């Protein structure tokens, strides 16, 4: 079975780690990762979602934080702070930094991000093919408004520096209109037996991937069923800060709200099926009425086994949808 | 008193740290540092001599190694090795690396090395004005010959990777013929009351600085006396690996040999006075006969006080030469 997932960072990575535990040996997973959170800091190219996926699936993630390397040290960061180097709000661990050094050197040498990612994965062996959504630069900017007026800031500044604490007026994906899918992305979608949307942020993660027009068109036209897993449980994002973002964009902050935001494929959206948490079972009728098959299963990834159960539920639903 | 020193890394830095302890408050020191050992590694610009000077005079040096930061950790290096990133033979400590990150970012932003150095020194307060010899790229390459033939390699590769263990046929300073002195260098030499050559490598450190034609001309024409301190004691370089280099270039590996290599200013060289170690007293007549005032004093920098005594001896000699 060929499985394609469109994924952001922490939530998607944990879901996919579970998925990999429930597959048959012949199954094959391609992860198309959001790169619109990527940022240049201290002259280094940092790809938060690719790295979180790579470290999580490669067994090197800091389990507690959910991002960055286990057994991390922070001496470079401390020194950069002593130099008053900007941006002081962006923390790079020493071990993690080596990844950015290698990536930056390869990018400056002319290699596209997809080739760099493939090279980095030779070390991490994530058990899935990891593709950036695009080799082109796409950057999510958040239009915020506070006492000092309205301005657009990089998503990382909104998320890390301001901890999603500024009122959001809009989210724009700079460069998305000109970005091409990275090599292998369209082919993987086209050849997939199942397309999965893990519980990632529907705006800045999966939304950014679908912001590349050719990827969205391929997902809409794919022969495989598309099954998503709600990142919202009981009216709030499982990982916290996404709530404010949805509120700012006037997207209903419920499992059904996100499903309707994606929309049913039969009406030009990109979902065939949607899993909600058991406590959100009451939302199933609304989702079904919109033309999206919905089921309620436990969606809390307390451990790898629970994530595996979620993944199996998504694959089972896809199997029923494919018939 | 305005003192100018032309310096390499470890030996020069230790001498200058001693010098700073014996000055009067009104004295003023400008260090013109060799930059021909500088190298791009892992996409970062590393300036070994500038950094050794900055860390030594700024109180942050690793005393045992003589280079790099005290309390260093090596996690980035370990990770780079796990990625099999080249050059694997070049070791960057985590704390040290932050300096290169800041420098590289500034250089890529268009700031010349002299401005970058000045910015870095705002943190380290070395107690002397630290100038790179040039903002232009000059690189010492060592022509070596071994079983695989004759080839030119970067000085760092010769020194760090091969630990000066390859037979040397020549040393060339790539770019020196087109390099201009950094801002402030010529003015400092011209205005100096004393010019000092610390016990640095006469070929790849001080020789590289004098390889910038306008600097050599300024030193030859300077009104101030030029006093040097022998880096060779008893027929071998104090810091070790320089011996092979001198041998390869057929420069006599003695205190007198190096003095004659620099030559007396009255005959187009750049030395007025030369300090040799007490055990090399027998070489004084030969040096004097060549037209260079020579004296024997203890030249082993066992501690800061000993380095201070050496510096005082150099200043005293300069005082006598100036009369």
Coordinates of C-alpha atoms in Angstrom, one line a residue:
Chain A
X1 CA 0.0 0.0 0.0
X2 CA 1.3 3.4 -1.0
X3 CA 0.5 6.0 1.6
X4 CA 1.0 9.7 1.2
X5 CA 0.8 12.1 4.1
X6 CA 0.7 15.9 4.0
X7 CA 2.3 16.9 7.3
X8 CA 3.4 19.7 9.6
X9 CA 5.7 19.2 12.6
X10 CA 5.0 17.9 16.0
X11 CA 1.4 16.5 15.7
X12 CA 2.0 15.1 12.2
X13 CA 5.3 13.6 13.2
X14 CA 3.8 11.8 16.2
X15 CA 0.9 10.5 14.1
X16 CA 3.3 9.2 11.4
X17 CA 5.5 7.5 13.9
X18 CA 2.4 5.6 15.0
X19 CA 1.5 4.9 11.4
X20 CA 4.9 3.3 10.7
X21 CA 4.3 0.8 13.5
X22 CA 1.1 -0.5 12.0
X23 CA 2.3 -1.1 8.4
X24 CA 3.0 -4.2 6.5
X25 CA 6.6 -4.6 5.2
X26 CA 5.5 -3.9 1.6
X27 CA 3.8 -0.7 2.5
X28 CA 5.5 2.5 1.5
X29 CA 5.1 6.0 3.0
X30 CA 5.8 9.4 1.4
X31 CA 5.6 12.4 3.7
X32 CA 5.1 15.8 2.0
X33 CA 6.2 18.3 4.6
X34 CA 5.3 21.9 5.1
X35 CA 8.2 24.2 4.4
X36 CA 6.4 27.5 4.8
X37 CA 7.6 27.8 8.4
X38 CA 11.2 27.6 7.2
X39 CA 13.4 30.6 8.2
X40 CA 16.8 32.0 7.9
X41 CA 18.3 32.7 11.3
X42 CA 21.9 33.5 12.0
X43 CA 22.6 32.9 8.4
X44 CA 21.4 29.3 8.7
X45 CA 18.4 27.7 7.0
X46 CA 16.1 26.2 9.5
X47 CA 13.2 23.9 8.4
X48 CA 11.2 23.2 11.6
X49 CA 8.7 20.7 10.2
X50 CA 11.2 18.7 8.1
X51 CA 13.5 18.5 11.1
X52 CA 10.8 17.5 13.6
X53 CA 9.7 14.8 11.1
X54 CA 13.2 13.7 10.6
X55 CA 14.2 13.6 14.3
X56 CA 10.8 12.1 15.4
X57 CA 10.8 9.3 12.8
X58 CA 14.6 8.8 13.2
X59 CA 14.4 8.3 16.9
X60 CA 16.3 11.5 17.9
X61 CA 13.6 13.8 18.9
X62 CA 13.3 15.5 22.3
X63 CA 10.2 13.7 23.5
X64 CA 9.3 16.3 26.1
X65 CA 9.5 19.4 23.9
X66 CA 8.4 17.6 20.8
X67 CA 10.9 19.4 18.6
X68 CA 14.7 19.5 18.5
X69 CA 17.2 16.9 19.5
X70 CA 17.3 14.7 22.6
X71 CA 20.2 15.3 25.0
X72 CA 20.5 18.8 23.6
X73 CA 22.9 21.5 24.9
X74 CA 22.6 25.2 24.3
X75 CA 26.1 26.7 24.3
X76 CA 26.0 28.2 20.9
X77 CA 22.7 29.9 21.8
X78 CA 24.2 31.3 25.0
X79 CA 27.1 32.6 23.1
X80 CA 24.9 34.2 20.4
X81 CA 23.0 35.9 23.1
X82 CA 26.2 37.2 24.6
X83 CA 27.0 38.7 21.2
X84 CA 23.5 40.1 21.2
X85 CA 22.9 38.4 17.9
X86 CA 19.4 38.7 16.5
X87 CA 16.9 37.1 16.5
X88 CA 17.5 36.4 20.2
X89 CA 14.0 34.8 20.5
X90 CA 14.9 31.9 18.2
X91 CA 16.6 29.1 20.1
X92 CA 18.9 26.7 18.3
X93 CA 20.3 23.7 20.2
X94 CA 23.9 22.7 19.6
X95 CA 23.1 19.3 18.1
X96 CA 20.2 20.6 16.1
X97 CA 22.4 23.4 14.8
X98 CA 24.7 21.0 13.0
X99 CA 21.7 20.0 10.8
X100 CA 21.2 23.6 9.8
X101 CA 25.0 24.0 9.1
X102 CA 25.0 21.0 6.8
X103 CA 21.7 22.1 5.1
X104 CA 22.9 25.7 4.6
X105 CA 26.2 24.6 3.1
X106 CA 24.4 22.3 0.7
X107 CA 21.8 24.9 -0.3
X108 CA 24.5 27.5 -0.8
X109 CA 26.3 24.9 -3.0
X110 CA 23.3 24.9 -5.2
X111 CA 21.5 21.7 -4.1
X112 CA 17.7 22.0 -3.9
X113 CA 16.0 21.5 -0.5
X114 CA 14.6 18.1 -1.7
X115 CA 18.1 16.8 -2.4
X116 CA 19.4 18.2 0.9
X117 CA 16.6 16.6 2.8
X118 CA 17.3 13.3 1.1
X119 CA 21.0 13.6 2.1
X120 CA 20.2 14.4 5.7
X121 CA 17.8 11.5 5.8
X122 CA 20.6 9.1 4.9
X123 CA 21.7 9.6 8.5
X124 CA 18.3 9.5 10.2
X125 CA 16.6 6.7 8.2
X126 CA 13.1 8.0 9.1
X127 CA 11.4 4.9 7.5
X128 CA 9.4 7.1 5.1
X129 CA 10.4 9.1 2.1
X130 CA 10.5 12.7 3.3
X131 CA 9.8 15.4 0.7
X132 CA 9.6 19.1 1.1
X133 CA 6.4 20.4 -0.4
X134 CA 8.5 22.6 -2.7
X135 CA 12.1 23.5 -3.4
X136 CA 10.9 27.1 -3.8
X137 CA 10.7 29.6 -1.1
X138 CA 7.3 29.9 0.4
X139 CA 6.9 31.7 3.7
X140 CA 3.8 32.0 5.9
X141 CA 3.4 35.5 7.2
X142 CA 0.9 36.4 9.8
X143 CA -0.8 39.8 9.6
X144 CA -1.2 41.0 13.2
X145 CA -2.6 44.1 14.7
X146 CA -1.8 45.5 18.0
X147 CA -1.1 48.9 19.6
X148 CA 1.6 49.6 17.1
X149 CA -0.6 49.0 14.1
X150 CA -1.1 46.3 11.5
X151 CA 1.9 44.5 10.1
X152 CA 3.0 41.1 8.6
X153 CA 5.5 39.0 10.5
X154 CA 7.1 35.7 9.7
X155 CA 5.1 32.8 11.2
X156 CA 8.1 31.9 13.4
X157 CA 8.1 35.4 14.9
X158 CA 4.3 35.1 15.6
X159 CA 4.6 31.6 17.0
X160 CA 7.9 31.5 18.8
X161 CA 8.5 35.1 19.7
X162 CA 5.0 36.1 20.5
X163 CA 3.7 32.7 21.4
X164 CA 0.7 33.2 19.2
X165 CA -0.3 36.0 21.5
X166 CA -1.0 38.8 18.9
X167 CA -4.4 39.4 17.4
X168 CA -4.4 37.8 13.9
X169 CA -6.0 39.6 10.9
X170 CA -4.8 37.3 8.2
X171 CA -2.3 34.6 7.1
X172 CA -0.6 34.9 3.8
X173 CA 1.8 32.4 2.1
X174 CA 4.4 34.6 0.4
X175 CA 5.7 32.9 -2.7
X176 CA 3.0 30.2 -2.8
X177 CA 1.6 31.4 -6.1
X178 CA 4.9 30.9 -7.8
X179 CA 6.0 27.7 -6.0
X180 CA 6.3 24.4 -7.8
X181 CA 5.9 21.1 -6.0
X182 CA 9.2 19.5 -5.2
X183 CA 10.3 16.6 -7.4
X184 CA 8.3 13.4 -6.6
X185 CA 5.4 15.2 -4.9
X186 CA 2.8 15.1 -7.7
X187 CA 3.8 11.5 -8.7
X188 CA 3.4 10.3 -5.1
X189 CA 0.0 11.9 -4.8
X190 CA -1.1 10.5 -8.1
X191 CA 0.2 7.0 -7.3
X192 CA -1.1 6.8 -3.7
X193 CA -3.5 4.2 -2.5
X194 CA -4.3 6.4 0.5
X195 CA -3.8 10.1 1.2
X196 CA -3.7 11.1 4.9
X197 CA -3.9 14.5 6.5
X198 CA -2.5 14.0 10.0
X199 CA -3.6 16.1 12.9
X200 CA -1.5 19.1 11.8
X201 CA -2.4 22.7 11.8
X202 CA -5.1 23.2 9.0
X203 CA -3.9 26.7 8.1
X204 CA -0.1 27.0 8.5
X205 CA 0.9 23.4 8.0
X206 CA -1.5 21.5 5.7
X207 CA -3.0 24.7 4.5
X208 CA 0.4 25.9 3.4
X209 CA 1.1 22.7 1.5
X210 CA -2.3 23.0 -0.2
X211 CA -1.4 26.6 -0.9
X212 CA 0.9 25.2 -3.7
X213 CA -1.8 25.2 -6.4
X214 CA -0.5 22.1 -8.2
X215 CA -0.4 20.1 -5.0
X216 CA -4.0 21.1 -4.1
X217 CA -5.2 20.2 -7.6
X218 CA -3.4 16.8 -7.4
X219 CA -5.0 16.0 -4.1
X220 CA -8.4 17.0 -5.4
X221 CA -8.0 14.8 -8.5
X222 CA -6.2 11.8 -6.8
X223 CA -7.7 8.4 -7.3
X224 CA -7.0 7.5 -3.7
X225 CA -9.3 8.4 -0.8
X226 CA -8.2 11.4 1.3
X227 CA -8.7 10.9 5.1
X228 CA -7.9 13.5 7.7
X229 CA -7.5 13.4 11.4
X230 CA -8.9 16.3 13.4
X231 CA -6.2 18.4 15.2
X232 CA -9.0 19.9 17.3
X233 CA -10.5 18.0 20.2
X234 CA -13.4 19.4 22.2
X235 CA -13.1 22.8 20.7
X236 CA -9.4 23.4 21.2
X237 CA -6.2 22.5 19.4
X238 CA -4.5 19.5 20.9
X239 CA -1.2 21.3 20.8
X240 CA -2.4 24.6 22.2
X241 CA -1.5 27.8 20.3
X242 CA -3.4 27.0 17.1
X243 CA -6.7 28.1 18.7
X244 CA -5.8 31.7 18.5
X245 CA -4.9 31.4 14.9
X246 CA -8.2 29.8 13.9
X247 CA -10.1 32.3 15.9
X248 CA -8.3 35.1 14.1
X249 CA -9.3 33.7 10.8
X250 CA -12.9 33.1 11.8
X251 CA -12.6 29.4 11.3
X252 CA -14.9 27.5 13.7
X253 CA -12.6 26.0 16.3
X254 CA -14.1 22.6 16.3
X255 CA -13.4 19.2 14.6
X256 CA -16.4 19.9 12.3
X257 CA -15.2 23.5 11.7
X258 CA -11.9 22.2 10.4
X259 CA -13.5 19.5 8.3
X260 CA -15.8 22.0 6.6
X261 CA -12.8 24.3 6.1
X262 CA -11.1 21.6 4.1
X263 CA -14.4 20.7 2.4
X264 CA -15.6 17.6 0.7
X265 CA -13.8 16.5 -2.4
X266 CA -17.1 16.0 -4.2
X267 CA -17.6 19.7 -3.9
X268 CA -14.1 20.9 -4.8
X269 CA -12.6 20.4 -1.3
X270 CA -10.0 17.9 -0.4
X271 CA -11.5 15.5 2.2
X272 CA -13.3 12.2 1.8
X273 CA -13.2 11.1 5.4
X274 CA -12.5 12.7 8.8
X275 CA -11.8 11.3 12.1
X276 CA -12.9 13.2 15.2
X277 CA -12.2 12.4 18.9
X278 CA -14.8 10.2 20.7
X279 CA -15.9 13.2 22.8
X280 CA -16.7 15.1 19.6
X281 CA -19.1 12.4 18.4
X282 CA -22.0 14.9 18.3
X283 CA -20.3 16.7 15.4
X284 CA -20.5 13.6 13.1
X285 CA -23.9 14.4 11.6
X286 CA -22.9 17.9 10.5
X287 CA -19.7 16.6 8.9
X288 CA -21.6 13.8 7.2
X289 CA -24.2 16.2 6.0
X290 CA -21.5 18.2 4.2
X291 CA -20.5 15.1 2.3
X292 CA -17.5 14.0 4.4
X293 CA -17.6 10.5 5.9
X294 CA -16.9 10.9 9.6
X295 CA -16.1 8.6 12.5
X296 CA -15.3 9.1 16.1
X297 CA -12.2 7.3 17.6
X298 CA -9.8 8.2 20.4
X299 CA -7.5 10.9 19.1
X300 CA -5.1 11.6 22.0
X301 CA -1.6 10.5 21.1
X302 CA -0.5 9.7 24.7
X303 CA 2.0 7.2 23.4
X304 CA 3.2 5.6 20.2
X305 CA 0.6 2.8 20.5
X306 CA -2.2 5.3 20.7
X307 CA -0.8 7.0 17.6
X308 CA -0.7 3.7 15.9
X309 CA -4.3 3.0 16.7
X310 CA -5.3 6.4 15.2
X311 CA -3.3 5.7 12.1
X312 CA -4.9 2.3 11.8
X313 CA -8.4 3.9 12.1
X314 CA -7.5 6.3 9.3
X315 CA -6.3 3.5 7.1
X316 CA -9.4 1.4 7.8
X317 CA -11.6 4.3 6.9
X318 CA -9.6 4.9 3.7
X319 CA -10.1 1.2 2.9
X320 CA -13.9 1.5 3.3
X321 CA -13.9 4.7 1.2
X322 CA -11.9 3.1 -1.5
X323 CA -14.4 0.3 -2.0
Chain B
X1 CA 53.3 55.5 23.8
X2 CA 51.7 54.1 20.7
X3 CA 52.6 50.4 20.2
X4 CA 51.9 48.5 17.0
X5 CA 52.3 44.7 16.9
X6 CA 52.2 42.4 13.9
X7 CA 50.9 39.1 15.2
X8 CA 49.9 35.6 14.5
X9 CA 47.9 33.4 17.0
X10 CA 49.0 31.6 20.1
X11 CA 52.6 32.9 20.6
X12 CA 51.8 36.4 19.6
X13 CA 48.6 36.5 21.8
X14 CA 50.5 35.3 24.9
X15 CA 53.2 37.8 24.3
X16 CA 50.7 40.6 23.9
X17 CA 48.7 39.6 27.0
X18 CA 52.0 40.1 28.8
X19 CA 52.6 43.4 27.1
X20 CA 49.3 44.7 28.2
X21 CA 50.2 44.1 31.9
X22 CA 53.3 46.3 31.7
X23 CA 51.9 49.4 30.0
X24 CA 51.1 52.8 31.4
X25 CA 47.4 53.9 31.2
X26 CA 48.1 56.3 28.4
X27 CA 49.8 53.7 26.3
X28 CA 47.9 52.4 23.3
X29 CA 48.3 49.1 21.5
X30 CA 47.2 48.3 17.9
X31 CA 47.5 44.6 16.9
X32 CA 47.7 43.9 13.1
X33 CA 46.7 40.3 12.9
X34 CA 47.5 37.7 10.3
X35 CA 44.4 36.7 8.3
X36 CA 46.1 34.4 5.8
X37 CA 45.2 31.4 7.9
X38 CA 41.5 32.2 7.6
X39 CA 39.4 29.5 6.1
X40 CA 35.8 28.7 5.1
X41 CA 34.7 25.5 6.8
X42 CA 31.1 24.2 6.9
X43 CA 30.0 27.5 5.3
X44 CA 31.5 29.5 8.2
X45 CA 34.3 32.0 8.1
X46 CA 37.0 31.1 10.6
X47 CA 39.8 33.5 11.5
X48 CA 42.1 31.5 13.8
X49 CA 44.6 34.2 14.6
X50 CA 42.1 37.0 15.1
X51 CA 40.0 34.7 17.4
X52 CA 43.1 33.5 19.4
X53 CA 44.0 37.1 19.9
X54 CA 40.5 38.1 20.8
X55 CA 39.9 35.2 23.2
X56 CA 43.4 35.4 24.8
X57 CA 43.3 39.1 25.4
X58 CA 39.6 39.0 26.3
X59 CA 40.2 36.3 29.0
X60 CA 38.2 33.6 27.3
X61 CA 40.9 31.4 25.8
X62 CA 41.4 27.7 26.6
X63 CA 44.8 28.0 28.4
X64 CA 45.8 24.5 27.8
X65 CA 45.2 24.2 24.1
X66 CA 46.1 27.9 23.5
X67 CA 43.3 28.3 21.0
X68 CA 39.5 28.2 21.2
X69 CA 37.2 28.9 24.1
X70 CA 37.6 27.8 27.7
X71 CA 34.9 25.4 29.0
X72 CA 34.3 24.3 25.5
X73 CA 31.9 21.6 24.4
X74 CA 32.0 19.7 21.1
X75 CA 28.5 18.6 20.3
X76 CA 28.2 20.4 17.0
X77 CA 31.4 18.8 15.9
X78 CA 30.2 15.4 16.9
X79 CA 27.0 15.9 14.9
X80 CA 28.8 17.2 11.9
X81 CA 31.0 14.1 12.0
X82 CA 27.8 11.9 12.2
X83 CA 26.7 13.6 9.0
X84 CA 30.1 12.9 7.6
X85 CA 30.4 16.6 6.8
X86 CA 33.8 17.7 5.4
X87 CA 36.3 18.8 6.4
X88 CA 36.2 16.3 9.2
X89 CA 39.7 17.2 10.4
X90 CA 38.7 20.7 11.3
X91 CA 37.3 20.9 14.8
X92 CA 35.0 23.7 15.9
X93 CA 33.9 24.0 19.5
X94 CA 30.3 24.9 20.3
X95 CA 31.1 28.2 22.0
X96 CA 33.7 29.1 19.4
X97 CA 31.3 28.3 16.6
X98 CA 29.0 31.2 17.7
X99 CA 31.8 33.6 16.8
X100 CA 32.0 32.2 13.3
X101 CA 28.2 32.3 12.9
X102 CA 28.1 36.0 13.9
X103 CA 31.1 36.8 11.7
X104 CA 29.8 34.9 8.7
X105 CA 26.4 36.6 8.9
X106 CA 28.0 40.0 9.1
X107 CA 30.4 39.3 6.2
X108 CA 27.5 38.0 4.1
X109 CA 25.7 41.2 5.0
X110 CA 28.5 43.1 3.3
X111 CA 30.5 44.3 6.3
X112 CA 34.3 44.1 5.8
X113 CA 36.3 41.9 8.2
X114 CA 37.7 44.9 10.0
X115 CA 34.2 46.1 10.9
X116 CA 33.2 42.6 11.9
X117 CA 36.3 42.3 14.1
X118 CA 35.6 45.5 15.7
X119 CA 32.0 44.4 16.4
X120 CA 33.1 41.1 17.9
X121 CA 35.6 43.0 20.1
X122 CA 32.9 45.0 21.6
X123 CA 32.1 41.8 23.5
X124 CA 35.6 40.7 24.3
X125 CA 37.3 44.1 25.2
X126 CA 40.8 42.8 24.4
X127 CA 42.4 46.0 25.7
X128 CA 44.1 46.6 22.3
X129 CA 42.8 47.7 19.0
X130 CA 42.6 44.5 16.9
X131 CA 42.9 45.0 13.1
X132 CA 42.9 42.3 10.4
X133 CA 45.9 42.9 8.2
X134 CA 43.5 43.2 5.2
X135 CA 39.8 43.0 4.4
X136 CA 40.8 41.3 1.2
X137 CA 41.1 37.5 0.9
X138 CA 44.7 36.3 1.3
X139 CA 45.3 32.6 1.8
X140 CA 48.5 30.9 2.7
X141 CA 48.9 27.7 0.6
X142 CA 51.6 25.2 1.3
X143 CA 53.1 23.4 -1.6
X144 CA 53.8 19.9 -0.4
X145 CA 55.2 16.9 -2.1
X146 CA 54.6 13.3 -1.1
X147 CA 53.9 10.0 -2.7
X148 CA 50.9 11.4 -4.5
X149 CA 52.9 14.2 -6.1
X150 CA 53.2 17.9 -5.6
X151 CA 50.2 20.0 -4.7
X152 CA 49.2 23.2 -2.9
X153 CA 47.0 22.9 0.1
X154 CA 45.5 25.5 2.4
X155 CA 47.7 26.2 5.4
X156 CA 45.0 24.9 7.8
X157 CA 45.0 21.6 5.9
X158 CA 48.8 21.4 6.2
X159 CA 48.8 22.4 9.8
X160 CA 45.7 20.9 11.3
X161 CA 45.0 17.9 9.1
X162 CA 48.6 16.8 8.4
X163 CA 50.1 18.4 11.6
X164 CA 52.9 19.9 9.5
X165 CA 54.0 16.4 8.6
X166 CA 54.2 16.7 4.8
X167 CA 57.5 17.7 3.1
X168 CA 57.2 21.4 2.2
X169 CA 58.4 22.7 -1.1
X170 CA 57.1 26.3 -1.0
X171 CA 54.7 28.6 0.8
X172 CA 52.6 31.0 -1.3
X173 CA 50.2 33.7 -0.2
X174 CA 47.4 33.6 -2.7
X175 CA 45.8 37.0 -3.1
X176 CA 48.6 38.9 -1.3
X177 CA 49.7 40.8 -4.4
X178 CA 46.2 42.3 -4.7
X179 CA 45.4 42.8 -1.0
X180 CA 45.1 46.3 0.5
X181 CA 45.9 46.9 4.1
X182 CA 42.7 47.1 6.2
X183 CA 41.5 50.6 7.3
X184 CA 43.7 52.0 10.0
X185 CA 46.7 49.7 9.4
X186 CA 49.0 52.1 7.6
X187 CA 48.1 55.0 9.8
X188 CA 48.9 52.9 12.9
X189 CA 52.3 51.9 11.6
X190 CA 53.1 55.4 10.5
X191 CA 52.1 56.9 13.9
X192 CA 53.7 54.2 16.1
X193 CA 56.3 54.9 18.7
X194 CA 57.3 51.3 18.7
X195 CA 56.7 48.4 16.3
X196 CA 56.9 45.0 17.8
X197 CA 57.1 41.6 16.1
X198 CA 56.0 39.1 18.8
X199 CA 57.3 35.5 18.7
X200 CA 55.0 34.5 15.9
X201 CA 55.7 32.3 12.9
X202 CA 58.1 34.3 10.6
X203 CA 56.7 32.8 7.5
X204 CA 52.9 32.1 7.8
X205 CA 52.1 34.7 10.4
X206 CA 54.3 37.8 10.4
X207 CA 55.5 36.8 6.9
X208 CA 52.0 36.8 5.6
X209 CA 51.3 40.2 7.1
X210 CA 54.4 41.6 5.5
X211 CA 53.3 39.9 2.3
X212 CA 50.9 42.8 1.8
X213 CA 53.2 45.1 0.0
X214 CA 52.0 48.3 1.4
X215 CA 52.3 47.0 5.0
X216 CA 55.9 45.9 4.4
X217 CA 56.7 49.3 2.8
X218 CA 55.1 51.1 5.8
X219 CA 57.1 49.0 8.3
X220 CA 60.3 49.6 6.4
X221 CA 59.7 53.4 6.3
X222 CA 58.2 53.8 9.8
X223 CA 59.8 56.4 12.1
X224 CA 59.5 54.0 15.0
X225 CA 62.0 51.3 15.8
X226 CA 61.1 47.8 14.9
X227 CA 61.9 45.2 17.6
X228 CA 61.3 41.5 17.2
X229 CA 61.2 38.6 19.6
X230 CA 62.6 35.3 18.4
X231 CA 60.0 32.4 18.1
X232 CA 63.0 30.0 17.9
X233 CA 64.8 29.0 21.1
X234 CA 67.8 26.7 20.9
X235 CA 67.2 25.7 17.4
X236 CA 63.5 24.8 17.5
X237 CA 60.3 26.7 17.4
X238 CA 58.8 27.2 20.9
X239 CA 55.4 26.0 19.7
X240 CA 56.6 23.0 17.8
X241 CA 55.4 22.4 14.3
X242 CA 57.0 25.5 12.8
X243 CA 60.4 23.8 12.6
X244 CA 59.3 21.6 9.6
X245 CA 58.0 24.7 7.8
X246 CA 61.3 26.6 8.2
X247 CA 63.3 23.5 7.2
X248 CA 61.2 23.1 4.1
X249 CA 61.9 26.7 3.1
X250 CA 65.6 26.3 3.8
X251 CA 65.5 29.0 6.5
X252 CA 68.1 28.4 9.2
X253 CA 66.1 27.2 12.2
X254 CA 67.8 29.4 14.8
X255 CA 67.1 32.7 16.4
X256 CA 69.8 34.2 14.2
X257 CA 68.4 32.5 11.1
X258 CA 65.0 34.1 11.6
X259 CA 66.6 37.6 12.3
X260 CA 68.5 37.4 9.1
X261 CA 65.4 36.2 7.2
X262 CA 63.6 39.4 8.3
X263 CA 66.8 41.4 7.7
X264 CA 68.0 44.8 9.0
X265 CA 65.9 47.8 8.1
X266 CA 69.1 49.7 7.1
X267 CA 69.5 47.2 4.3
X268 CA 65.9 47.0 3.2
X269 CA 64.7 44.5 5.8
X270 CA 62.3 45.2 8.6
X271 CA 64.2 44.7 11.9
X272 CA 66.1 47.2 14.1
X273 CA 66.3 45.0 17.1
X274 CA 66.0 41.3 18.0
X275 CA 65.6 39.5 21.3
X276 CA 66.9 36.0 21.6
X277 CA 66.6 33.6 24.5
X278 CA 69.4 33.5 27.0
X279 CA 70.5 30.1 25.9
X280 CA 71.1 31.5 22.4
X281 CA 73.4 34.3 23.5
X282 CA 76.2 32.9 21.3
X283 CA 74.2 34.0 18.3
X284 CA 74.2 37.7 19.2
X285 CA 77.5 38.6 17.4
X286 CA 76.2 37.2 14.0
X287 CA 72.9 39.1 14.4
X288 CA 74.7 42.3 15.4
X289 CA 77.2 41.9 12.5
X290 CA 74.2 41.9 10.1
X291 CA 73.1 45.3 11.4
X292 CA 70.4 44.2 13.9
X293 CA 70.8 45.2 17.5
X294 CA 70.4 41.9 19.5
X295 CA 70.1 41.1 23.2
X296 CA 69.5 37.9 25.1
X297 CA 66.7 37.7 27.7
X298 CA 64.5 34.8 28.9
X299 CA 62.0 34.1 26.2
X300 CA 59.9 31.3 27.6
X301 CA 56.4 32.4 28.3
X302 CA 55.7 30.1 31.2
X303 CA 53.2 32.6 32.7
X304 CA 51.8 36.0 32.1
X305 CA 54.5 37.6 34.3
X306 CA 57.2 36.0 32.1
X307 CA 55.5 37.3 29.0
X308 CA 55.3 40.7 30.6
X309 CA 59.0 40.7 31.3
X310 CA 59.7 39.8 27.6
X311 CA 57.5 42.6 26.5
X312 CA 59.2 45.0 28.8
X313 CA 62.6 43.9 27.4
X314 CA 61.3 44.6 23.9
X315 CA 60.0 48.0 24.8
X316 CA 63.3 48.8 26.6
X317 CA 65.3 47.9 23.6
X318 CA 63.0 50.0 21.4
X319 CA 63.6 52.9 23.7
X320 CA 67.3 52.6 23.4
X321 CA 67.0 52.2 19.6
X322 CA 64.8 55.3 19.3
X323 CA 67.4 57.5 21.0

